[in-house]
Coordinates of C-alpha atoms and ligand atoms in Angstrom, one line a residue:
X95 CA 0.0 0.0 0.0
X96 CA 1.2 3.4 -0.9
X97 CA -0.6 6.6 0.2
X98 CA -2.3 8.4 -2.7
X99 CA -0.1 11.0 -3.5
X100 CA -1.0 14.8 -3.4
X101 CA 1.9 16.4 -5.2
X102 CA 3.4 15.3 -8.3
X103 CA 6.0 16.8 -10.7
X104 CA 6.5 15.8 -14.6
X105 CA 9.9 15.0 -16.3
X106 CA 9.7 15.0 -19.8
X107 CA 12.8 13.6 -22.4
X108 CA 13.0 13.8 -26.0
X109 CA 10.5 15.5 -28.9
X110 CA 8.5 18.4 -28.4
X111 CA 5.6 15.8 -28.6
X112 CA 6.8 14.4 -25.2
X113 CA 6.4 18.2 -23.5
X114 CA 3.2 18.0 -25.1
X115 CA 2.2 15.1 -23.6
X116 CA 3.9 15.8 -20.1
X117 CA 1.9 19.0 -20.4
X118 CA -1.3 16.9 -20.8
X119 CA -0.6 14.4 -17.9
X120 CA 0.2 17.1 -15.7
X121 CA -3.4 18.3 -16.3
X122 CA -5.1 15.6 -15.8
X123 CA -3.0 14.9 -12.7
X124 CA -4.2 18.3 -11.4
X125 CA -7.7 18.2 -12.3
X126 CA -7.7 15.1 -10.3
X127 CA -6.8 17.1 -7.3
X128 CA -3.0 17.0 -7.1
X129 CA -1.1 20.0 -7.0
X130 CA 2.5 20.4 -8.6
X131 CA 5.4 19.6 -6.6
X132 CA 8.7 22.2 -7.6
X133 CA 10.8 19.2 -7.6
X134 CA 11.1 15.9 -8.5
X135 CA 12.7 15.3 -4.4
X136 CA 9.2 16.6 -2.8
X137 CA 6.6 15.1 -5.2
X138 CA 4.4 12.4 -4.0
X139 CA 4.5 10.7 -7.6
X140 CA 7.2 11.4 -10.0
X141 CA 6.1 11.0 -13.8
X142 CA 8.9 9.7 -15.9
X143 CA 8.0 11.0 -19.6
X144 CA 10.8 9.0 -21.4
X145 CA 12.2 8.9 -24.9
X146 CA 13.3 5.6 -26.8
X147 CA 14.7 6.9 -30.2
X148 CA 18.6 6.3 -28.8
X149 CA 20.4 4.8 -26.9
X150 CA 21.6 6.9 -24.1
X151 CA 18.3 7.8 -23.7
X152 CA 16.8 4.6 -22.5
X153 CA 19.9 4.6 -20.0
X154 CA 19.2 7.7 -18.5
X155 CA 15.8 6.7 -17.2
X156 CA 17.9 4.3 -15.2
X157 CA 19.9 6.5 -14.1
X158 CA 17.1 9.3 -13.0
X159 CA 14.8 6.3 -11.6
X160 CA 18.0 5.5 -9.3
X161 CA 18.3 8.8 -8.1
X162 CA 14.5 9.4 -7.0
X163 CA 15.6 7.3 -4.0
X164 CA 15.7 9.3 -0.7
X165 CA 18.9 9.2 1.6
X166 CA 15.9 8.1 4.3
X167 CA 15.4 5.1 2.3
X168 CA 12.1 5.9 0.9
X169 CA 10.9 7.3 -2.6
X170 CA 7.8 8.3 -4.2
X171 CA 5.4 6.7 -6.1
X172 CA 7.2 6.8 -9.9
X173 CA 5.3 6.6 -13.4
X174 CA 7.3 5.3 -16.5
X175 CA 5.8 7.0 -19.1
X176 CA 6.8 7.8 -22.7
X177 CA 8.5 5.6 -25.8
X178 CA 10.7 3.9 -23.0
X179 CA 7.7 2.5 -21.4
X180 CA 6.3 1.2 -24.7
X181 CA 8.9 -0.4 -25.6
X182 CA 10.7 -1.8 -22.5
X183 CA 7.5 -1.9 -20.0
X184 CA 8.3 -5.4 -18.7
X185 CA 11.8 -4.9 -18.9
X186 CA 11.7 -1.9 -16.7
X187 CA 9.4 -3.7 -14.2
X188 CA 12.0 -6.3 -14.4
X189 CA 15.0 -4.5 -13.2
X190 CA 13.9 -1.7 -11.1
X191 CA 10.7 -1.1 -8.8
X192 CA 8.2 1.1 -10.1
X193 CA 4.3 1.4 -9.5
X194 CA 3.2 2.7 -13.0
X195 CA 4.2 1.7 -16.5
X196 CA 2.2 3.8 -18.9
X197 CA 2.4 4.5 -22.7
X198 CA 2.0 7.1 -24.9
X199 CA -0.7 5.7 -26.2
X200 CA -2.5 5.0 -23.0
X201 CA -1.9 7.7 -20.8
X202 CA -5.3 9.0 -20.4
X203 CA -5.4 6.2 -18.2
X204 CA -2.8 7.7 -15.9
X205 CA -5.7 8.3 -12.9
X206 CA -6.6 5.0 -12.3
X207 CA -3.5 3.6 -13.1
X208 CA -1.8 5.7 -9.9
X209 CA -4.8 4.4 -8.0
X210 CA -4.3 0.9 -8.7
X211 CA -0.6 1.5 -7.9
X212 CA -1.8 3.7 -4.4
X213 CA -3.4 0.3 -3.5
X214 CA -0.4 -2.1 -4.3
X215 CA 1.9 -3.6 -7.0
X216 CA 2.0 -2.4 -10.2
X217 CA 0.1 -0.7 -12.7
X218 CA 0.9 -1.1 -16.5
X219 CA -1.4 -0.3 -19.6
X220 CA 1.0 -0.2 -23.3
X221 CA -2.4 -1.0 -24.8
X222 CA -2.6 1.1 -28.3
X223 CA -6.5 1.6 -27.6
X224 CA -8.6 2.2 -31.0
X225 CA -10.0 4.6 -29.0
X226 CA -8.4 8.2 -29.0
X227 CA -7.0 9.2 -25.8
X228 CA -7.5 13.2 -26.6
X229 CA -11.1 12.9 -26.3
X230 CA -10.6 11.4 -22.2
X231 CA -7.6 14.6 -21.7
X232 CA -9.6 17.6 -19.7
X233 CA -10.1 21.1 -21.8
X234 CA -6.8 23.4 -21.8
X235 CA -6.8 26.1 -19.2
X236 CA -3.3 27.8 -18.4
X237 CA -0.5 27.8 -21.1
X238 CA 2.5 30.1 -22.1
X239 CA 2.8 32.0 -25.1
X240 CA 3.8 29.8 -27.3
X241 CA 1.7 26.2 -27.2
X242 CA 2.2 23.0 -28.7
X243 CA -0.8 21.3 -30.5
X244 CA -0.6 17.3 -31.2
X245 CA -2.5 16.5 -34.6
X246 CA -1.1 13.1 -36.1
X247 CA 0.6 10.9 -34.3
X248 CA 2.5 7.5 -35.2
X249 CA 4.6 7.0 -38.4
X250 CA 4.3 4.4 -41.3
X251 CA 7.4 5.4 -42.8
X252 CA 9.7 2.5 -41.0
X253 CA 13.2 4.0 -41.5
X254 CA 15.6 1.2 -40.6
X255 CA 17.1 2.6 -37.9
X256 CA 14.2 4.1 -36.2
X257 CA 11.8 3.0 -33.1
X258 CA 9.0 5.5 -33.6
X259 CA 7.0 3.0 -36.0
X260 CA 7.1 0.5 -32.7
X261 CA 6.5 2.7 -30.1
X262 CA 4.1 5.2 -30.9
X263 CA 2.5 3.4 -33.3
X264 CA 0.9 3.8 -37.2
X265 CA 0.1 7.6 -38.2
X266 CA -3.0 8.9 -36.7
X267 CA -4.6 12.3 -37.7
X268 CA -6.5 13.6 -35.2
X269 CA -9.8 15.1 -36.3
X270 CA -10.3 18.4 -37.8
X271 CA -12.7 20.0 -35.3
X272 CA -11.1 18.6 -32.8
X273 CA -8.0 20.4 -33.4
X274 CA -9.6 23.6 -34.4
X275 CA -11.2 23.3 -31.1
X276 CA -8.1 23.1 -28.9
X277 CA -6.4 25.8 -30.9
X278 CA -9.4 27.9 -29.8
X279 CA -8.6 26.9 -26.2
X280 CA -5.0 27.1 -26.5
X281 CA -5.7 30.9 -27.7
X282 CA -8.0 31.3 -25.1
X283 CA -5.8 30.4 -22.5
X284 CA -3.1 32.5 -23.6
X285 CA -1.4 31.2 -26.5
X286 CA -0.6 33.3 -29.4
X287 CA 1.6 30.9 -31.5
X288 CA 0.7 27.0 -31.8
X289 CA 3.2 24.6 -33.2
X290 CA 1.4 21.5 -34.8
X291 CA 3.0 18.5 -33.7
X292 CA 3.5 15.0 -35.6
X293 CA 5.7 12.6 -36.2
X294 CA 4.6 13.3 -39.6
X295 CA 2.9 16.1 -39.3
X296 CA 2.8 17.2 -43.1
X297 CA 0.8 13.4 -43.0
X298 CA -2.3 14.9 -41.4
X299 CA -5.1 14.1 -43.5
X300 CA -9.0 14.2 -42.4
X301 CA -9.3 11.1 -45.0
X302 CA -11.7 13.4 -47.2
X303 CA -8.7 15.0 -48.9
X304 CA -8.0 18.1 -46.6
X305 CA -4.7 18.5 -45.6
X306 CA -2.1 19.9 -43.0
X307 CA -2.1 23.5 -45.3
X308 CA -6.3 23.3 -45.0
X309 CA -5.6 23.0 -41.4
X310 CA -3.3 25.5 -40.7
X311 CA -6.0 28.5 -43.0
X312 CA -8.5 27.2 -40.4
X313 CA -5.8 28.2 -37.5
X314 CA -4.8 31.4 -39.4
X315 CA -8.5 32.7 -39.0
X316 CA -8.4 32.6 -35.2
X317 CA -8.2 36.3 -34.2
X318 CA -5.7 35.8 -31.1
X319 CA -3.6 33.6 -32.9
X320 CA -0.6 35.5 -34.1
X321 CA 1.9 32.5 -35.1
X322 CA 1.4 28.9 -36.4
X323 CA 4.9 26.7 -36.9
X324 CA 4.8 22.6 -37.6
X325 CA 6.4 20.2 -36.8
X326 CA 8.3 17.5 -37.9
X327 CA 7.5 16.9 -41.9
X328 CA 8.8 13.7 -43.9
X329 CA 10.2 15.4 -47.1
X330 CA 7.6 13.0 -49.3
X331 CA 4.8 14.1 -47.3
X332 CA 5.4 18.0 -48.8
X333 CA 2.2 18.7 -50.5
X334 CA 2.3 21.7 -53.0
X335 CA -0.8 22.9 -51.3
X336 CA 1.6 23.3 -47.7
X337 CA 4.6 25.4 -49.9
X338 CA 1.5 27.5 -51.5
X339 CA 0.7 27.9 -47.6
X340 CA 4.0 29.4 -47.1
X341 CA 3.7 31.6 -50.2
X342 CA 0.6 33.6 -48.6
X343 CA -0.4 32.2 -45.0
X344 CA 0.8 35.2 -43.2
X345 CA 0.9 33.9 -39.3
X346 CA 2.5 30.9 -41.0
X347 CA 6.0 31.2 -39.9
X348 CA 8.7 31.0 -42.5
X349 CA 10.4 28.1 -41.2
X350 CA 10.9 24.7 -41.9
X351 CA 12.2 21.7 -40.3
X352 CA 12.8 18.5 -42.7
X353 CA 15.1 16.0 -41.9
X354 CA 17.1 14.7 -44.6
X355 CA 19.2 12.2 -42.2
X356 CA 22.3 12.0 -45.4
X357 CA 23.4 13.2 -48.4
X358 CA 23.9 10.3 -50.4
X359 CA 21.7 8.1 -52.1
X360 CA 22.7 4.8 -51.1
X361 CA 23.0 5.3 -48.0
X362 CA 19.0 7.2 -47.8
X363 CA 18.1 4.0 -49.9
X364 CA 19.5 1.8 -46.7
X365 CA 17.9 3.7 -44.5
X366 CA 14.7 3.6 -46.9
X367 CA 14.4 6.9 -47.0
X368 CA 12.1 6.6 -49.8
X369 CA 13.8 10.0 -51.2
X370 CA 17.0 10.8 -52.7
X371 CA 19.4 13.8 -52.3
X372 CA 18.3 15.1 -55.8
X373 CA 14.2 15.0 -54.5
X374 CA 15.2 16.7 -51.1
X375 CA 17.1 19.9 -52.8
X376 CA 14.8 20.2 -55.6
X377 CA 11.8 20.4 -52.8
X378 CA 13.7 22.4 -51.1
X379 CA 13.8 24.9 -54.5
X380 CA 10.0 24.5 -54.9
X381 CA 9.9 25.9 -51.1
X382 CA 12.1 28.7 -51.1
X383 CA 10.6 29.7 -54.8
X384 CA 7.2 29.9 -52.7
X385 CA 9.4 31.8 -49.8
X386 CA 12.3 33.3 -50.4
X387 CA 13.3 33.8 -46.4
X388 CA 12.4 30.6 -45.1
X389 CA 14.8 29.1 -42.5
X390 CA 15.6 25.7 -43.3
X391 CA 16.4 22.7 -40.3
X392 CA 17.2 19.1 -40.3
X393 CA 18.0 15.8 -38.6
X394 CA 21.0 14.1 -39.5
X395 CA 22.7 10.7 -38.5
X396 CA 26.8 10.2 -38.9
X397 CA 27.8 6.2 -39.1
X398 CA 25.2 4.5 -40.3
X399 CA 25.8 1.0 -40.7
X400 CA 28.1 0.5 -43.8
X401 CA 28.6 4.6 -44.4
X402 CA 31.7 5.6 -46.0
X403 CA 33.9 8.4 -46.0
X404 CA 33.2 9.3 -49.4
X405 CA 28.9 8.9 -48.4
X406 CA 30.1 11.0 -45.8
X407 CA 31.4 13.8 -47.6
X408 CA 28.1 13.6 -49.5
X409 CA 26.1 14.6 -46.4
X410 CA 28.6 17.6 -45.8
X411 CA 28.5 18.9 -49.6
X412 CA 24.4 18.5 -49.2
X413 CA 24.7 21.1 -46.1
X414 CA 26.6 23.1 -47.9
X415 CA 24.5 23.2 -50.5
X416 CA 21.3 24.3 -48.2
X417 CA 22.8 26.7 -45.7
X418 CA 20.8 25.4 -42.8
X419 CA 19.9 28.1 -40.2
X420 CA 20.1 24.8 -37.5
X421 CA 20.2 21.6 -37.4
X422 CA 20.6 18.6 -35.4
X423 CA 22.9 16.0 -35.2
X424 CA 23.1 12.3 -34.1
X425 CA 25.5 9.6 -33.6
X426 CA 24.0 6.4 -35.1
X427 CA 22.4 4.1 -32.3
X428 CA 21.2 0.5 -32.8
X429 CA 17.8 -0.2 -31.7
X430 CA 16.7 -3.0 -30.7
X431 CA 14.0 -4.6 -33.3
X432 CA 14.8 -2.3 -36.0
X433 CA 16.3 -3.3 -39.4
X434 CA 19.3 -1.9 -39.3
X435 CA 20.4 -2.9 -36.0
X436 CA 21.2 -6.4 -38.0
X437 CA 22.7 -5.0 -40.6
X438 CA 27.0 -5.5 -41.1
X439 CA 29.4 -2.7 -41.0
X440 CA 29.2 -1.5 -37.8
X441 CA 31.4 1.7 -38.3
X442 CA 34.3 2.3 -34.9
X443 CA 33.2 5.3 -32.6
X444 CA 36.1 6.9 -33.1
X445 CA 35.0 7.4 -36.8
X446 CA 31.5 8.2 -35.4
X447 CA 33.2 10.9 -33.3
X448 CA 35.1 12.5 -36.1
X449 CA 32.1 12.7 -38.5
X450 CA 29.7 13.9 -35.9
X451 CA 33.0 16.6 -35.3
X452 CA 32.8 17.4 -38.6
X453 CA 29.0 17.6 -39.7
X454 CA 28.7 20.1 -36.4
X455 CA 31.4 22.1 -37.1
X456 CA 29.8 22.4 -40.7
X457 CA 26.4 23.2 -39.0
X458 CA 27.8 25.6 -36.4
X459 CA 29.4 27.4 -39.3
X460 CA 26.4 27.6 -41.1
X461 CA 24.1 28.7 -38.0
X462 CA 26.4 31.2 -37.3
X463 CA 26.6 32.8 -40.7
X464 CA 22.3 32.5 -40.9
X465 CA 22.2 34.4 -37.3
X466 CA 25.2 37.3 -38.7
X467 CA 22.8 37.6 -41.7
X468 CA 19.6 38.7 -39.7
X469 CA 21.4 41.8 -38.3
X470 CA 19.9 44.6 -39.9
X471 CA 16.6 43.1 -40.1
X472 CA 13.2 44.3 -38.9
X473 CA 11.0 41.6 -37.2
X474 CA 8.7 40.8 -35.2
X475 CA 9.2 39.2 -31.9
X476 CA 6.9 36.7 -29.7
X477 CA 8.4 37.4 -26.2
X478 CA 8.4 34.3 -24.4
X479 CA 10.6 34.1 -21.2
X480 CA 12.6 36.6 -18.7
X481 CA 16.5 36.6 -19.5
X482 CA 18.9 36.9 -16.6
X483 CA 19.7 40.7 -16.8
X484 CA 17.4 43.3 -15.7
X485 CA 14.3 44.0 -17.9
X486 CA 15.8 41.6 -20.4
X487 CA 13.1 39.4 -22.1
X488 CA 13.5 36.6 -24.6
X489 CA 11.8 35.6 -27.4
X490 CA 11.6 34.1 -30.9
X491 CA 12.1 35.4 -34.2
X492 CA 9.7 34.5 -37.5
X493 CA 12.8 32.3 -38.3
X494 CA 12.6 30.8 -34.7
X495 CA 16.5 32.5 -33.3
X496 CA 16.4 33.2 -29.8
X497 CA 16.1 36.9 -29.6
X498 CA 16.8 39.0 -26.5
X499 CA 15.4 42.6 -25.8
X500 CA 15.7 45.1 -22.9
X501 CA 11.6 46.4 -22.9
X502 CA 9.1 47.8 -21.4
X503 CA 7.2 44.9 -22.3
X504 CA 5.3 41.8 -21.1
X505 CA 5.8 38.0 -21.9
X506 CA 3.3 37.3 -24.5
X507 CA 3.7 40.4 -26.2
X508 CA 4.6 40.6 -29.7
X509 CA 7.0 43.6 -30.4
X510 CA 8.8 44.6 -33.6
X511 CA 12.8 44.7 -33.0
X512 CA 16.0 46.1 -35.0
X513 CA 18.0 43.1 -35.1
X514 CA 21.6 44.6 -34.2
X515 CA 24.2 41.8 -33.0
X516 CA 24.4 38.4 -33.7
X517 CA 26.1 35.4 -31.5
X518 CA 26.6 31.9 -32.7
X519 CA 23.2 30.9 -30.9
X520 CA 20.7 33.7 -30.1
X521 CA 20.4 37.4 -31.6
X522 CA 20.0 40.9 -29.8
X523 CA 17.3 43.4 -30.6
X524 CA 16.3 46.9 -30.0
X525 CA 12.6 46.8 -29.7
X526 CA 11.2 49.4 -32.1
X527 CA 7.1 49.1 -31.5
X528 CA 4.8 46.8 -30.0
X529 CA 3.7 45.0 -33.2
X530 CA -0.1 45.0 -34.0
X531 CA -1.9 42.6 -32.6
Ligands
LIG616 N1 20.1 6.7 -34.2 C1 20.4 8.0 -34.3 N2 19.6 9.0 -34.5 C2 18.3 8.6 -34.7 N3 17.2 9.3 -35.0 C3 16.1 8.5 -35.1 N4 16.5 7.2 -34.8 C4 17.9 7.3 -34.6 C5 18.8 6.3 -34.3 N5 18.5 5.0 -34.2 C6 17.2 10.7 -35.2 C7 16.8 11.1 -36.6 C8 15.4 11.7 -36.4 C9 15.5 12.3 -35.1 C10 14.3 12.6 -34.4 O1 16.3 11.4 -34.3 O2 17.6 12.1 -37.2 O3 15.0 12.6 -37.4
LIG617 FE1 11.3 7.6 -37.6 FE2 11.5 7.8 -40.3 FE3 9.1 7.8 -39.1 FE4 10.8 9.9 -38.8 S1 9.9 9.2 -40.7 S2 9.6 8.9 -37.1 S3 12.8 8.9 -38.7 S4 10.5 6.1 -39.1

C-alpha cells in the first residue's frame, strides 16, 4: 500500500511531442486534485516521460529512476511514461521497482492507473487503444505564449534505424474540429503561437482530402492567434498545397524543419528513406521559390551501418549546399528490433566521433553565418521568457533565433525589433514598436 499522492512533478525527455504530452498528464493529474510539486525530491509521484529513439536515452531513465531514491530510504510513487515505457514496460518492471508503466498511447489512463498503484503492486497499460486518448484529456486552461498542439501521431514510414513505428505506433490524424477546437482553447488560454506537432505532421489528412495546409487556413482565422509553426515533416509528405501555404499564409512562420538524415543516395536508400538527395534539394527549390526567407532545419545521423567516407562527404557537400539556419545532429544508435540494428558494417566510434565533429562544425558554421545575416533586419518578436539581466526578455524570431530585448514589455507580447548583433546561438534586438496585434 502506498498513500495516494498529493503532489506530483512531470519530467519529460525527448520531442517536443513528449512536452506536449507531459503537459497533458500534468493536467489531468491536477484536475484530479493534485497540485504540482517544484521538484522531482518533494513530489508524491514522480512522472517519468521517457524517450526511446537512442540509446543513451533509454539509460538515463535508469539512471534518474536511481536517483528518485531518498537518503531516508524511501521514494515516491514513480510513473514510466513515454517511448521507454512502450517499448521496454516489462523490462523496466524487471530491473527496477516502479508502480506505474504507462504508454504514450494510454496515458489518459494515468488516474486509475496511480490508484491501482496507491493500492499495491503495479500498474501497466501499453495498450494502443482504438480509442483516442485526446477525447478522455480535460479542456486546456493555463499555457504560455507559445503552445504546442498534437494533430497526427505515429509514423508508417519505418526507417531502418528508427523506433517511432514500434512505439508510438501507425500515423494517426486527429480530427479536424477537434484540433480547431483546442487551438481555440489554446488561444484562449493565452497562447498566441501554436506549433502542430507530428511525427509526420505534413501526414495529417481528415481522410476526405483536406490536408495539413487546410488545417493551418482554419488556424490562421483565429483572431488571437498571431503564429502557427509545424512540426516534424517527412520530405515526401510535402504537399504543393503546404509550400502554396508558405507563399501567402501570413501567421505561417517561414520556417521549416525537414530531416534529410544524409546526403547520399545509397545510404537514404538503406535507410529507406524513400527519397534521394536530388528530390530533397529540388523540394527544397519548390519551397524557397514559394518563400524566399524561409529558415531551413534538419536531422541528420553520422555512421550508419556501412557509411563511407566518401557517403560522408556527400552529407557535408548536401549542407553546404542548403545553408541550414540549424540543425541537429546524431550519432548512429542500434535499436533493438529495428532493421538496421542487423545490418554489417558496424562503423568504430572513433570514426562516429570524427564525423559527428565534422557535420557540427559544418552546422555551427552555417548557423552562425544564418544568425550574422539577420542583423539589420526588422521583425517581429513573440516574447516568451525573462532573460537573466534586468528587464531583459526573450523571445523568438519569425525564423525561430532566440532573440533577447531590454523592454518595457510583457511575456506574450509581440513587439517589432531592429535586429543589431548576432552570437553563434541567439540574436539581440532593439525593440522598435509593439507589433499589431
Ligand atoms: N540513431 C540515431 N539517430 C536517430 N534518430 C532516429 N533514430 C535514430 C537512431 N537509431 C534521429 C533522426 C530523427 C531524429 C528525431 O532522431 O535524425 O529525425
Ligand atoms: Fe522515424 Fe523515419 Fe518515421 Fe521519422 S519518418 S519517425 S525517422 S521512421
Amino acid at each position: 500500500m502506498n498513500a495516494p499522492p498529493k503532489t506530483f512533478h512531470v519530467k519529460s525527455f525527448g520531442c517536443q511531442m513528449n512536452v506536449y504530452d507531459g503537459e497533458r498528464m500534468g493536467e489531468l493529474m491536477t484536475a484530479q486534485g493534485l497540485a504540482v510539486a517544484p521538484d522531482a525530491a518533494s513530489a508524491d509521484l514522480v512522472i517519468l516521460n521517457t524517450c526511446h529513439i537512442r540509446e543513451r536515452a533509454t539509460e538515463k531513465v535508469y539512471s534518474d529512476i536511481g536517483r528518485l531514491r531518498r537518503d531516508d530510504g524511501t521514494r515516491p510513487m514513480i510513473a514510466v511514461a513515454g517511448c521507454v515505457a512502450q517499448a521496454e514496460g516489462a523490462e523496466i518492471a524487471r530491473r527496477t521497482k516502479v508502480d506505474v508503466v504507462v504508454g504514450p498511447q494510454a496515458y489518459h489512463r494515468l488516474p486509475e492507473l496511480v490508484a491501482d498503484a496507491a493500492r499495491g503492486g503495479l500498474a501497466v497499460d501499453t495498450d494502443m487503444p482504438v480509442e483516442s486518448k485526446f477525447g478522455r484529456l480535460p479542456a486546456r486552461r493555463r499555457v504560455g505564449p507559445s503552445a504546442f498542439l498534437t494533430v497526427q501521431e505515429g509514423c508508417d514510414k519505418f526507417c531502418t534505424y528508427c523506433v517511432v513505428p514500434y512505439t508510438r505506433g501507425a500515423e494517426v490524424s486527429r480530427p479536424f474540429a477537434a484540433i480547431v477546437d483546442e487551438a481555440n482553447a489554446l488561444v484562449d488560454a493565452g497562447a498566441r503561437e501554436i506549433t502542430l506537432l507530428g511525427q509526420n505532421v505534413n501526414a495529417w489528412t481528415d481522410g476526405d482530402g483536406r490536408g495539413l495546409h487546410d488545417l493551418i487556413r482554419a488556424l490562421d482565422r483565429i483572431a488571437g492567434l498571431a503564429r502557427i509553426r509545424y512540426t516534424t515533416s517527412h520530405p515526401n509528405d510535402m504537399a504543393q498545397g503546404l509550400i502554396d501555404a508558405h507563399a501567402d499564409v501570413e501567421k505561417l512562420m517561414p520556417f521549416l524543419h525537414l530531416p534529410v538524415q544524409s546526403g547520399n543516395d545509397r545510404v537514404l536508400s538503406a535507410m529507406n528513406r524513400a527519397h534521394s538527395r536530388d528530390g530533397y534539394l529540388r523540394l527544397l527549390d519548390r519551397v524557397r521559390a514559394a518563400r524566399p526567407d524561409i529558415a531551413l532545419s534538419g536531422d541528420f545521423i553520422v555512421g550508419f551501418p556501412g557509411e563511407t567516407d566518401a557517403e560522408f562527404a556527400d552529407t557535408l557537400s548536401l549542407i553546404d549546399a542548403v545553408g541550414y539556419a540549424q540543425a541537429f545532429s546524431f550519432k548512429y544508435s542500434a535499436r533493438p528490433g529495428t532493421p538496421a540494428a542487423d545490418m554489417a558494417g558496424a562503423i568504430p566510434a572513433d570514426v562516429i566521433d570524427d564525423r559527428l565533429q565534422q557535420l557540427q562544425a559544418a552546422l555551427n558554421r552555417d548557423q552562425a553565418a544564418f544568425n550574422a545575416a539577420s542583423v539589420g533586419r526588422r521583425c517581429d518578436v513573440l516574447l516568451e521568457r525573462p532573460g537573466k539581466r534586468v528587464g531583459q526578455l526573450i523571445g523568438k524570431s519569425p525564423w525561430l533565433q532566440s532573440v533577447h530585448v531590454i523592454a518595457d514589455a510583457s511575456i506574450g507580447d509581440l513587439v517589432t525589433v531592429d535586429l543589431v548583433h548576432a552570437g553563434p546561438n541567439s540574436l539581440a534586438g532593439e525593440v522598435v514598436a509593439r507589433a499589431a496585434a
